[in-house]
Every structure is written in structure tokens, then in C-alpha cells.
Coordinates of C-alpha atoms in Angstrom, one line a residue:
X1 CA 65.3 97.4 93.6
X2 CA 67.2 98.3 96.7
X3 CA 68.2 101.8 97.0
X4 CA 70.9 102.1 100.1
X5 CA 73.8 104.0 99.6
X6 CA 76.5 101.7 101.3
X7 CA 78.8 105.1 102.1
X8 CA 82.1 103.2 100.5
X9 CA 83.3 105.3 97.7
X10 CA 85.9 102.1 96.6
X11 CA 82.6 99.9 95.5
X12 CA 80.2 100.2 93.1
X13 CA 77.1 98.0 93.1
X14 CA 76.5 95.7 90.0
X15 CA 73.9 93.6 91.1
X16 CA 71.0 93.2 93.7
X17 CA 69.0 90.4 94.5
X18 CA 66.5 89.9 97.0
X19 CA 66.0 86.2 98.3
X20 CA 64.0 84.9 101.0
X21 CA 66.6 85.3 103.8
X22 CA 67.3 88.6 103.0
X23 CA 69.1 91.1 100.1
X24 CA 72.4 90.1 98.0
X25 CA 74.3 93.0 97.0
X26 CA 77.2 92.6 94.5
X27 CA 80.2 94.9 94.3
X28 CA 83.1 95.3 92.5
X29 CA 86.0 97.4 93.1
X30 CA 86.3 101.1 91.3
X31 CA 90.0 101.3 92.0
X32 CA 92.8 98.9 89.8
X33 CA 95.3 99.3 92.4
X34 CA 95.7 100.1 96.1
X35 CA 98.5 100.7 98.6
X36 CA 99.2 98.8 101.9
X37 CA 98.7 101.0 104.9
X38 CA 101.8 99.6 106.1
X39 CA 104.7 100.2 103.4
X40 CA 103.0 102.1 100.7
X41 CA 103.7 99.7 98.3
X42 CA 101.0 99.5 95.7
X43 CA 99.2 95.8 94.8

């Protein structure tokens, strides 16, 4: 198994896979809502 920490806080890593052409990392968000960096409003 891959062991890289990816440095983004927001993701955590549910899966790995390593294929021929390289690693697959799957993430999912930790955070239900966020807030546009323009208005504030939250999504």
C-alpha cells in the first residue's frame, strides 16, 4: 500500500490501487459544507 501523505487536510483517502500505469488514489471529502471564496455563502 501507498503511504504519501497528500498535505490536503479536506480529503481523506478511502482507497488505493496500483495499476500498470501508475497509482489510483480515492478521496472523499471530510467537510459537508463549504463556503465560496467569493460571497461567503455556504454550498
Amino acid at each position: 500500500m501507498l503511504s504519501i501523505p497528500l498535505g490536503l487536510p479536506e480529503l481523506k483517502v478511502i482507497k488505493q490501487e496500483l495499476h500498470s500505469y501508475g497509482y489510483a488514489i480515492h478521496v472523499e471529502k471530510t467537510e459537508t459544507q463549504e463556503r465560496c471564496p467569493h460571497c461567503g455563502f455556504a454550498t
